[in-house]
C-alpha cells in the first residue's frame, strides 16, 4: 500500500494552505486541519504529520512575524518553499444581494490585502477569523444572510457559495510565500541553491553590514532579511536571512567567514529555490 504524505496546515479544506500543500506535494496527500500555526508545529513535533506548510510572508501584508518565532522555537528544517498567487473573492449564500450585507469575515491577513475595497464600503463591519475557508464554511453551515466571506474560489465551490465580487485584493500581483517544514533534515540534494539562516551580531557600528558584505563579496545573493527582537534583551535582535547562490563553494566559503562575526548562528534549511509563482 502506497504511503500518503501527511501535511499539517493552518485552516481547513479549500484554504490557501491546502492549496499550497497540493501545489508542492501533488494531490496524493492527507491534510491535517489545525486551528493555529502553533498547533501545526505541535502535530509535527509529535510525529502525527510528515510536514507542515506555513505561510511566512505576503507581498501586500508583509511578513508573518509570529511564525518566525515558531521557526526558532521548534527548530524544524525548511525543506522547500511555495509561492501561491492569492486571488480573493467576496462570497455569500445564493440569492443574497450586496445591499443586504452588514458583515465581512476573513483571516486578518486576507483583510489587510483588501484595504482599498473596504475604503469604498466603510459601513461594512469586519469580523476577523482564523481561516478564510472556515469563514465560507460558517456562512454555509449557519445560513448567514447578512454576512460575506473573503476567500478563494475553491472555498466558494466547496461550500456552495456565490461569488458576488471577484478579485477584491488591492494588488492583482498578490502572492504568499509558504515554507515546507520537516522535523528532521532530509539528506542533501544536489539541486539546492537557497538557504534560510538566522543569527545575532554584536551591538556595534557596522556589525550587520560586515556580515552582509561577506555574502556580497562571495556572489551570494541576499533575497530577504527580517529582524526580530531577542526576548528580554534590549537592543538585541535575531536576523533571519534568505540567500541564493550559483556556486556552492562560494556559499560555503561565505558561511565560514560569517561565523566569525555572528553568535547563535543557525542554518534553518537548505533547499531548491522555487521560481514558480
PDB file of C-alpha atoms in Angstrom:
ATOM      1  CA  UNK A   1       0.000   0.000   0.000  1.00  0.00           C
ATOM      2  CA  UNK A   2       1.344   3.409  -1.021  1.00  0.00           C
ATOM      3  CA  UNK A   3       2.240   5.753   1.812  1.00  0.00           C
ATOM      4  CA  UNK A   4       0.284   9.005   1.748  1.00  0.00           C
ATOM      5  CA  UNK A   5       2.163  12.105   2.865  1.00  0.00           C
ATOM      6  CA  UNK A   6       0.548  13.749   5.887  1.00  0.00           C
ATOM      7  CA  UNK A   7       0.719  17.541   5.829  1.00  0.00           C
ATOM      8  CA  UNK A   8      -0.381  19.760   8.729  1.00  0.00           C
ATOM      9  CA  UNK A   9      -1.977  23.032   7.625  1.00  0.00           C
ATOM     10  CA  UNK A  10      -3.393  26.035   9.409  1.00  0.00           C
ATOM     11  CA  UNK A  11      -7.016  26.101   8.346  1.00  0.00           C
ATOM     12  CA  UNK A  12      -9.425  23.680   6.724  1.00  0.00           C
ATOM     13  CA  UNK A  13     -10.112  22.178   3.311  1.00  0.00           C
ATOM     14  CA  UNK A  14     -10.054  24.708   0.459  1.00  0.00           C
ATOM     15  CA  UNK A  15      -7.872  27.093   2.475  1.00  0.00           C
ATOM     16  CA  UNK A  16      -4.843  28.696   0.854  1.00  0.00           C
ATOM     17  CA  UNK A  17      -2.614  26.459   2.955  1.00  0.00           C
ATOM     18  CA  UNK A  18      -4.195  23.349   1.468  1.00  0.00           C
ATOM     19  CA  UNK A  19      -3.849  24.854  -1.994  1.00  0.00           C
ATOM     20  CA  UNK A  20      -0.138  25.461  -1.315  1.00  0.00           C
ATOM     21  CA  UNK A  21       0.294  21.907   0.002  1.00  0.00           C
ATOM     22  CA  UNK A  22      -1.226  20.432  -3.154  1.00  0.00           C
ATOM     23  CA  UNK A  23       0.911  22.682  -5.335  1.00  0.00           C
ATOM     24  CA  UNK A  24       4.097  21.428  -3.637  1.00  0.00           C
ATOM     25  CA  UNK A  25       3.296  17.746  -2.973  1.00  0.00           C
ATOM     26  CA  UNK A  26       0.593  16.929  -5.523  1.00  0.00           C
ATOM     27  CA  UNK A  27      -2.897  15.533  -4.945  1.00  0.00           C
ATOM     28  CA  UNK A  28      -1.875  12.349  -3.118  1.00  0.00           C
ATOM     29  CA  UNK A  29      -1.666  13.866   0.371  1.00  0.00           C
ATOM     30  CA  UNK A  30      -3.658  13.872   3.579  1.00  0.00           C
ATOM     31  CA  UNK A  31      -4.043  17.346   5.041  1.00  0.00           C
ATOM     32  CA  UNK A  32      -4.376  17.616   8.809  1.00  0.00           C
ATOM     33  CA  UNK A  33      -6.508  20.636   9.677  1.00  0.00           C
ATOM     34  CA  UNK A  34      -5.228  22.804  12.549  1.00  0.00           C
ATOM     35  CA  UNK A  35      -6.704  25.881  14.180  1.00  0.00           C
ATOM     36  CA  UNK A  36      -3.365  27.684  14.594  1.00  0.00           C
ATOM     37  CA  UNK A  37       0.214  27.693  13.349  1.00  0.00           C
ATOM     38  CA  UNK A  38       1.305  26.629  16.825  1.00  0.00           C
ATOM     39  CA  UNK A  39      -0.882  23.536  16.543  1.00  0.00           C
ATOM     40  CA  UNK A  40       0.665  22.585  13.187  1.00  0.00           C
ATOM     41  CA  UNK A  41       4.073  22.629  14.852  1.00  0.00           C
ATOM     42  CA  UNK A  42       2.830  20.508  17.755  1.00  0.00           C
ATOM     43  CA  UNK A  43       1.400  17.961  15.301  1.00  0.00           C
ATOM     44  CA  UNK A  44       4.759  17.704  13.522  1.00  0.00           C
ATOM     45  CA  UNK A  45       6.681  17.530  16.798  1.00  0.00           C
ATOM     46  CA  UNK A  46       4.545  14.544  17.849  1.00  0.00           C
ATOM     47  CA  UNK A  47       5.172  12.774  14.508  1.00  0.00           C
ATOM     48  CA  UNK A  48       1.470  12.960  13.660  1.00  0.00           C
ATOM     49  CA  UNK A  49       2.385  14.618  10.350  1.00  0.00           C
ATOM     50  CA  UNK A  50       5.283  14.365   7.918  1.00  0.00           C
ATOM     51  CA  UNK A  51       5.395  18.054   7.028  1.00  0.00           C
ATOM     52  CA  UNK A  52       3.974  21.464   7.898  1.00  0.00           C
ATOM     53  CA  UNK A  53       3.054  24.064   5.309  1.00  0.00           C
ATOM     54  CA  UNK A  54       3.443  27.503   6.894  1.00  0.00           C
ATOM     55  CA  UNK A  55       2.825  30.940   5.378  1.00  0.00           C
ATOM     56  CA  UNK A  56       5.763  33.242   6.073  1.00  0.00           C
ATOM     57  CA  UNK A  57       5.155  36.396   4.009  1.00  0.00           C
ATOM     58  CA  UNK A  58       2.671  38.100   1.731  1.00  0.00           C
ATOM     59  CA  UNK A  59       3.548  40.630  -0.955  1.00  0.00           C
ATOM     60  CA  UNK A  60       0.959  43.105   0.403  1.00  0.00           C
ATOM     61  CA  UNK A  61       0.575  42.333   4.107  1.00  0.00           C
ATOM     62  CA  UNK A  62       4.277  41.642   4.712  1.00  0.00           C
ATOM     63  CA  UNK A  63       5.930  39.072   6.988  1.00  0.00           C
ATOM     64  CA  UNK A  64       4.009  36.898   9.431  1.00  0.00           C
ATOM     65  CA  UNK A  65       6.223  37.775  12.369  1.00  0.00           C
ATOM     66  CA  UNK A  66       4.837  35.264  14.919  1.00  0.00           C
ATOM     67  CA  UNK A  67       5.804  32.452  12.556  1.00  0.00           C
ATOM     68  CA  UNK A  68       9.452  33.455  12.752  1.00  0.00           C
ATOM     69  CA  UNK A  69       9.245  32.859  16.496  1.00  0.00           C
ATOM     70  CA  UNK A  70       7.778  29.407  15.826  1.00  0.00           C
ATOM     71  CA  UNK A  71      10.638  28.605  13.441  1.00  0.00           C
ATOM     72  CA  UNK A  72      13.123  29.401  16.183  1.00  0.00           C
ATOM     73  CA  UNK A  73      11.148  27.667  18.951  1.00  0.00           C
ATOM     74  CA  UNK A  74      10.690  24.342  17.138  1.00  0.00           C
ATOM     75  CA  UNK A  75      13.855  24.398  15.022  1.00  0.00           C
ATOM     76  CA  UNK A  76      12.299  22.378  12.198  1.00  0.00           C
ATOM     77  CA  UNK A  77      14.162  22.040   8.923  1.00  0.00           C
ATOM     78  CA  UNK A  78      12.987  24.171   6.000  1.00  0.00           C
ATOM     79  CA  UNK A  79      12.739  21.719   3.106  1.00  0.00           C
ATOM     80  CA  UNK A  80      11.288  23.948   0.412  1.00  0.00           C
ATOM     81  CA  UNK A  81       9.083  26.886  -0.480  1.00  0.00           C
ATOM     82  CA  UNK A  82       5.912  27.588  -2.450  1.00  0.00           C
ATOM     83  CA  UNK A  83       4.755  30.850  -3.989  1.00  0.00           C
ATOM     84  CA  UNK A  84       0.991  30.955  -4.365  1.00  0.00           C
ATOM     85  CA  UNK A  85      -0.868  33.693  -6.268  1.00  0.00           C
ATOM     86  CA  UNK A  86      -3.615  34.979  -3.994  1.00  0.00           C
ATOM     87  CA  UNK A  87      -6.969  35.790  -5.576  1.00  0.00           C
ATOM     88  CA  UNK A  88      -9.552  36.939  -3.066  1.00  0.00           C
ATOM     89  CA  UNK A  89     -13.275  36.920  -3.759  1.00  0.00           C
ATOM     90  CA  UNK A  90     -16.335  38.119  -1.873  1.00  0.00           C
ATOM     91  CA  UNK A  91     -18.825  35.253  -1.456  1.00  0.00           C
ATOM     92  CA  UNK A  92     -22.278  34.786   0.030  1.00  0.00           C
ATOM     93  CA  UNK A  93     -25.204  32.375   0.115  1.00  0.00           C
ATOM     94  CA  UNK A  94     -27.054  32.039  -3.201  1.00  0.00           C
ATOM     95  CA  UNK A  95     -29.631  34.801  -3.590  1.00  0.00           C
ATOM     96  CA  UNK A  96     -28.002  37.225  -1.143  1.00  0.00           C
ATOM     97  CA  UNK A  97     -27.581  40.725  -2.589  1.00  0.00           C
ATOM     98  CA  UNK A  98     -24.694  43.042  -1.809  1.00  0.00           C
ATOM     99  CA  UNK A  99     -27.110  45.676  -0.439  1.00  0.00           C
ATOM    100  CA  UNK A 100     -28.120  43.228   2.318  1.00  0.00           C
ATOM    101  CA  UNK A 101     -24.577  42.737   3.571  1.00  0.00           C
ATOM    102  CA  UNK A 102     -23.616  44.047   7.006  1.00  0.00           C
ATOM    103  CA  UNK A 103     -20.601  41.906   7.930  1.00  0.00           C
ATOM    104  CA  UNK A 104     -17.439  40.743   6.189  1.00  0.00           C
ATOM    105  CA  UNK A 105     -15.444  37.905   7.727  1.00  0.00           C
ATOM    106  CA  UNK A 106     -11.998  36.543   6.886  1.00  0.00           C
ATOM    107  CA  UNK A 107      -8.460  35.996   8.143  1.00  0.00           C
ATOM    108  CA  UNK A 108      -6.714  39.243   9.234  1.00  0.00           C
ATOM    109  CA  UNK A 109      -4.013  38.837   6.582  1.00  0.00           C
ATOM    110  CA  UNK A 110      -6.644  38.471   3.834  1.00  0.00           C
ATOM    111  CA  UNK A 111      -8.463  41.534   5.164  1.00  0.00           C
ATOM    112  CA  UNK A 112      -5.247  43.576   5.043  1.00  0.00           C
ATOM    113  CA  UNK A 113      -4.853  42.588   1.399  1.00  0.00           C
ATOM    114  CA  UNK A 114      -8.220  44.189   0.560  1.00  0.00           C
ATOM    115  CA  UNK A 115      -7.891  47.622   2.172  1.00  0.00           C
ATOM    116  CA  UNK A 116      -8.915  49.522  -0.975  1.00  0.00           C
ATOM    117  CA  UNK A 117     -12.185  47.601  -1.135  1.00  0.00           C
ATOM    118  CA  UNK A 118     -13.028  48.393   2.477  1.00  0.00           C
ATOM    119  CA  UNK A 119     -12.243  52.073   1.905  1.00  0.00           C
ATOM    120  CA  UNK A 120     -15.047  52.085  -0.678  1.00  0.00           C
ATOM    121  CA  UNK A 121     -17.548  50.458   1.693  1.00  0.00           C
ATOM    122  CA  UNK A 122     -16.798  51.814   5.190  1.00  0.00           C
ATOM    123  CA  UNK A 123     -20.228  50.763   6.502  1.00  0.00           C
ATOM    124  CA  UNK A 124     -19.252  47.069   6.364  1.00  0.00           C
ATOM    125  CA  UNK A 125     -18.308  45.640   9.741  1.00  0.00           C
ATOM    126  CA  UNK A 126     -15.177  43.474   9.668  1.00  0.00           C
ATOM    127  CA  UNK A 127     -15.058  40.261  11.687  1.00  0.00           C
ATOM    128  CA  UNK A 128     -11.644  38.594  11.883  1.00  0.00           C
ATOM    129  CA  UNK A 129     -11.354  34.813  11.948  1.00  0.00           C
ATOM    130  CA  UNK A 130      -8.644  32.145  11.983  1.00  0.00           C
ATOM    131  CA  UNK A 131      -9.073  30.944   8.410  1.00  0.00           C
ATOM    132  CA  UNK A 132     -10.533  32.128   5.105  1.00  0.00           C
ATOM    133  CA  UNK A 133     -12.160  28.810   4.181  1.00  0.00           C
ATOM    134  CA  UNK A 134     -13.625  28.427   7.674  1.00  0.00           C
ATOM    135  CA  UNK A 135     -15.443  31.724   7.183  1.00  0.00           C
ATOM    136  CA  UNK A 136     -17.006  30.420   3.986  1.00  0.00           C
ATOM    137  CA  UNK A 137     -17.982  27.174   5.722  1.00  0.00           C
ATOM    138  CA  UNK A 138     -19.616  29.091   8.601  1.00  0.00           C
ATOM    139  CA  UNK A 139     -21.814  31.080   6.221  1.00  0.00           C
ATOM    140  CA  UNK A 140     -22.990  27.828   4.648  1.00  0.00           C
ATOM    141  CA  UNK A 141     -23.466  25.982   7.964  1.00  0.00           C
ATOM    142  CA  UNK A 142     -25.268  28.810   9.763  1.00  0.00           C
ATOM    143  CA  UNK A 143     -27.078  30.092   6.648  1.00  0.00           C
ATOM    144  CA  UNK A 144     -25.963  33.668   7.311  1.00  0.00           C
ATOM    145  CA  UNK A 145     -27.911  36.057   5.100  1.00  0.00           C
ATOM    146  CA  UNK A 146     -26.154  39.273   6.157  1.00  0.00           C
ATOM    147  CA  UNK A 147     -22.536  38.098   6.015  1.00  0.00           C
ATOM    148  CA  UNK A 148     -19.980  37.595   3.252  1.00  0.00           C
ATOM    149  CA  UNK A 149     -16.606  35.863   3.391  1.00  0.00           C
ATOM    150  CA  UNK A 150     -13.337  36.730   1.704  1.00  0.00           C
ATOM    151  CA  UNK A 151     -11.771  33.514   0.426  1.00  0.00           C
ATOM    152  CA  UNK A 152     -10.619  31.708  -2.717  1.00  0.00           C
ATOM    153  CA  UNK A 153     -12.733  30.157  -5.454  1.00  0.00           C
ATOM    154  CA  UNK A 154     -12.115  26.647  -4.056  1.00  0.00           C
ATOM    155  CA  UNK A 155     -13.935  27.625  -0.866  1.00  0.00           C
ATOM    156  CA  UNK A 156     -16.847  29.084  -2.812  1.00  0.00           C
ATOM    157  CA  UNK A 157     -17.164  25.852  -4.800  1.00  0.00           C
ATOM    158  CA  UNK A 158     -16.778  23.516  -1.819  1.00  0.00           C
ATOM    159  CA  UNK A 159     -19.271  25.355   0.401  1.00  0.00           C
ATOM    160  CA  UNK A 160     -21.697  26.212  -2.427  1.00  0.00           C
ATOM    161  CA  UNK A 161     -21.482  29.997  -2.163  1.00  0.00           C
ATOM    162  CA  UNK A 162     -21.928  32.588  -4.892  1.00  0.00           C
ATOM    163  CA  UNK A 163     -19.053  34.922  -5.696  1.00  0.00           C
ATOM    164  CA  UNK A 164     -20.622  38.379  -5.732  1.00  0.00           C
ATOM    165  CA  UNK A 165     -17.407  40.348  -6.236  1.00  0.00           C
ATOM    166  CA  UNK A 166     -14.245  38.909  -7.792  1.00  0.00           C
ATOM    167  CA  UNK A 167     -10.611  39.851  -7.236  1.00  0.00           C
ATOM    168  CA  UNK A 168     -11.040  42.392  -4.440  1.00  0.00           C
ATOM    169  CA  UNK A 169      -7.377  42.223  -3.400  1.00  0.00           C
ATOM    170  CA  UNK A 170      -5.714  45.646  -3.632  1.00  0.00           C
ATOM    171  CA  UNK A 171      -2.808  44.410  -5.750  1.00  0.00           C
ATOM    172  CA  UNK A 172      -3.504  41.920  -8.533  1.00  0.00           C
ATOM    173  CA  UNK A 173       0.112  40.682  -8.347  1.00  0.00           C
ATOM    174  CA  UNK A 174      -0.560  39.486  -4.816  1.00  0.00           C
ATOM    175  CA  UNK A 175       1.184  36.292  -3.687  1.00  0.00           C
ATOM    176  CA  UNK A 176       2.028  34.478  -0.457  1.00  0.00           C
ATOM    177  CA  UNK A 177       5.214  32.550   0.203  1.00  0.00           C
ATOM    178  CA  UNK A 178       4.856  29.317   2.177  1.00  0.00           C
ATOM    179  CA  UNK A 179       7.620  27.267   3.791  1.00  0.00           C
ATOM    180  CA  UNK A 180       7.691  23.469   3.822  1.00  0.00           C
ATOM    181  CA  UNK A 181       8.853  22.279   7.246  1.00  0.00           C
ATOM    182  CA  UNK A 182      10.070  18.837   8.310  1.00  0.00           C
ATOM    183  CA  UNK A 183      11.109  17.554  11.724  1.00  0.00           C
ATOM    184  CA  UNK A 184      14.459  16.200  10.582  1.00  0.00           C
ATOM    185  CA  UNK A 185      16.614  17.454   7.736  1.00  0.00           C
ATOM    186  CA  UNK A 186      16.424  15.460   4.502  1.00  0.00           C
ATOM    187  CA  UNK A 187      19.665  14.141   3.077  1.00  0.00           C
ATOM    188  CA  UNK A 188      21.298  16.841   0.984  1.00  0.00           C
ATOM    189  CA  UNK A 189      20.206  17.072  -2.631  1.00  0.00           C
ATOM    190  CA  UNK A 190      22.397  18.367  -5.430  1.00  0.00           C
ATOM    191  CA  UNK A 191      19.883  20.922  -6.676  1.00  0.00           C
ATOM    192  CA  UNK A 192      19.844  23.113  -3.569  1.00  0.00           C
ATOM    193  CA  UNK A 193      20.616  26.752  -4.304  1.00  0.00           C
ATOM    194  CA  UNK A 194      18.875  28.627  -1.487  1.00  0.00           C
ATOM    195  CA  UNK A 195      19.156  28.726   2.290  1.00  0.00           C
ATOM    196  CA  UNK A 196      17.407  30.325   5.248  1.00  0.00           C
ATOM    197  CA  UNK A 197      19.697  31.226   8.132  1.00  0.00           C
ATOM    198  CA  UNK A 198      19.416  33.088  11.424  1.00  0.00           C
ATOM    199  CA  UNK A 199      21.992  34.744  13.656  1.00  0.00           C
ATOM    200  CA  UNK A 200      22.783  37.566  16.059  1.00  0.00           C
ATOM    201  CA  UNK A 201      25.529  40.160  15.708  1.00  0.00           C
ATOM    202  CA  UNK A 202      27.298  42.368  18.217  1.00  0.00           C
ATOM    203  CA  UNK A 203      25.802  45.733  19.141  1.00  0.00           C
ATOM    204  CA  UNK A 204      28.390  47.958  17.485  1.00  0.00           C
ATOM    205  CA  UNK A 205      28.586  50.154  14.401  1.00  0.00           C
ATOM    206  CA  UNK A 206      28.819  48.147  11.195  1.00  0.00           C
ATOM    207  CA  UNK A 207      28.258  44.715  12.774  1.00  0.00           C
ATOM    208  CA  UNK A 208      25.431  43.676  10.444  1.00  0.00           C
ATOM    209  CA  UNK A 209      26.987  45.424   7.451  1.00  0.00           C
ATOM    210  CA  UNK A 210      30.142  43.344   7.846  1.00  0.00           C
ATOM    211  CA  UNK A 211      28.155  40.108   7.613  1.00  0.00           C
ATOM    212  CA  UNK A 212      26.138  41.248   4.607  1.00  0.00           C
ATOM    213  CA  UNK A 213      29.276  42.412   2.791  1.00  0.00           C
ATOM    214  CA  UNK A 214      30.771  38.938   3.132  1.00  0.00           C
ATOM    215  CA  UNK A 215      27.837  37.495   1.204  1.00  0.00           C
ATOM    216  CA  UNK A 216      28.178  40.181  -1.473  1.00  0.00           C
ATOM    217  CA  UNK A 217      31.920  39.546  -1.834  1.00  0.00           C
ATOM    218  CA  UNK A 218      31.201  35.844  -2.453  1.00  0.00           C
ATOM    219  CA  UNK A 219      28.474  36.498  -5.040  1.00  0.00           C
ATOM    220  CA  UNK A 220      25.791  35.176  -2.691  1.00  0.00           C
ATOM    221  CA  UNK A 221      22.514  36.992  -3.254  1.00  0.00           C
ATOM    222  CA  UNK A 222      20.510  38.236  -0.276  1.00  0.00           C
ATOM    223  CA  UNK A 223      16.786  37.890  -1.082  1.00  0.00           C
ATOM    224  CA  UNK A 224      15.283  38.721   2.304  1.00  0.00           C
ATOM    225  CA  UNK A 225      16.262  39.983   5.731  1.00  0.00           C
ATOM    226  CA  UNK A 226      13.934  40.092   8.740  1.00  0.00           C
ATOM    227  CA  UNK A 227      14.822  41.246  12.247  1.00  0.00           C
ATOM    228  CA  UNK A 228      13.098  40.120  15.439  1.00  0.00           C
ATOM    229  CA  UNK A 229      13.876  41.330  18.988  1.00  0.00           C
ATOM    230  CA  UNK A 230      15.603  38.886  21.319  1.00  0.00           C
ATOM    231  CA  UNK A 231      13.104  38.298  24.114  1.00  0.00           C
ATOM    232  CA  UNK A 232      14.086  40.087  27.320  1.00  0.00           C
ATOM    233  CA  UNK A 233      17.151  41.844  25.857  1.00  0.00           C
ATOM    234  CA  UNK A 234      17.161  45.496  24.891  1.00  0.00           C
ATOM    235  CA  UNK A 235      18.687  46.432  21.535  1.00  0.00           C
ATOM    236  CA  UNK A 236      19.460  42.818  20.629  1.00  0.00           C
ATOM    237  CA  UNK A 237      17.954  41.178  17.550  1.00  0.00           C
ATOM    238  CA  UNK A 238      17.800  37.914  15.667  1.00  0.00           C
ATOM    239  CA  UNK A 239      18.288  38.339  11.939  1.00  0.00           C
ATOM    240  CA  UNK A 240      16.563  35.917   9.593  1.00  0.00           C
ATOM    241  CA  UNK A 241      18.137  35.934   6.148  1.00  0.00           C
ATOM    242  CA  UNK A 242      17.358  34.153   2.883  1.00  0.00           C
ATOM    243  CA  UNK A 243      20.254  33.760   0.467  1.00  0.00           C
ATOM    244  CA  UNK A 244      20.733  32.268  -3.005  1.00  0.00           C
ATOM    245  CA  UNK A 245      23.838  31.227  -4.915  1.00  0.00           C
ATOM    246  CA  UNK A 246      25.010  29.820  -8.219  1.00  0.00           C
ATOM    247  CA  UNK A 247      28.287  28.430  -6.929  1.00  0.00           C
ATOM    248  CA  UNK A 248      28.090  26.087  -3.929  1.00  0.00           C
ATOM    249  CA  UNK A 249      31.726  26.688  -2.952  1.00  0.00           C
ATOM    250  CA  UNK A 250      31.118  30.437  -2.733  1.00  0.00           C
ATOM    251  CA  UNK A 251      28.177  29.817  -0.420  1.00  0.00           C
ATOM    252  CA  UNK A 252      30.142  27.508   1.878  1.00  0.00           C
ATOM    253  CA  UNK A 253      33.107  29.873   1.963  1.00  0.00           C
ATOM    254  CA  UNK A 254      30.872  32.818   2.888  1.00  0.00           C
ATOM    255  CA  UNK A 255      29.358  30.858   5.789  1.00  0.00           C
ATOM    256  CA  UNK A 256      32.779  30.041   7.225  1.00  0.00           C
ATOM    257  CA  UNK A 257      33.644  33.744   7.289  1.00  0.00           C
ATOM    258  CA  UNK A 258      30.234  34.850   8.586  1.00  0.00           C
ATOM    259  CA  UNK A 259      30.600  32.518  11.577  1.00  0.00           C
ATOM    260  CA  UNK A 260      33.433  34.717  12.890  1.00  0.00           C
ATOM    261  CA  UNK A 261      31.133  37.728  13.226  1.00  0.00           C
ATOM    262  CA  UNK A 262      27.908  36.154  14.494  1.00  0.00           C
ATOM    263  CA  UNK A 263      26.535  34.290  17.508  1.00  0.00           C
ATOM    264  CA  UNK A 264      23.686  31.767  17.703  1.00  0.00           C
ATOM    265  CA  UNK A 265      24.197  31.087  14.006  1.00  0.00           C
ATOM    266  CA  UNK A 266      21.717  28.550  12.609  1.00  0.00           C
ATOM    267  CA  UNK A 267      21.098  27.119   9.139  1.00  0.00           C
ATOM    268  CA  UNK A 268      17.331  26.689   9.267  1.00  0.00           C
ATOM    269  CA  UNK A 269      17.183  24.982   5.902  1.00  0.00           C
ATOM    270  CA  UNK A 270      18.892  24.443   2.548  1.00  0.00           C
ATOM    271  CA  UNK A 271      16.576  23.771  -0.365  1.00  0.00           C
ATOM    272  CA  UNK A 272      15.817  24.366  -4.029  1.00  0.00           C
ATOM    273  CA  UNK A 273      14.660  27.850  -4.913  1.00  0.00           C
ATOM    274  CA  UNK A 274      11.087  27.889  -6.222  1.00  0.00           C
ATOM    275  CA  UNK A 275      10.689  30.141  -9.257  1.00  0.00           C
ATOM    276  CA  UNK A 276       7.072  29.235  -9.958  1.00  0.00           C
ATOM    277  CA  UNK A 277       4.598  31.951  -8.980  1.00  0.00           C
TER     278      UNK A 277
END
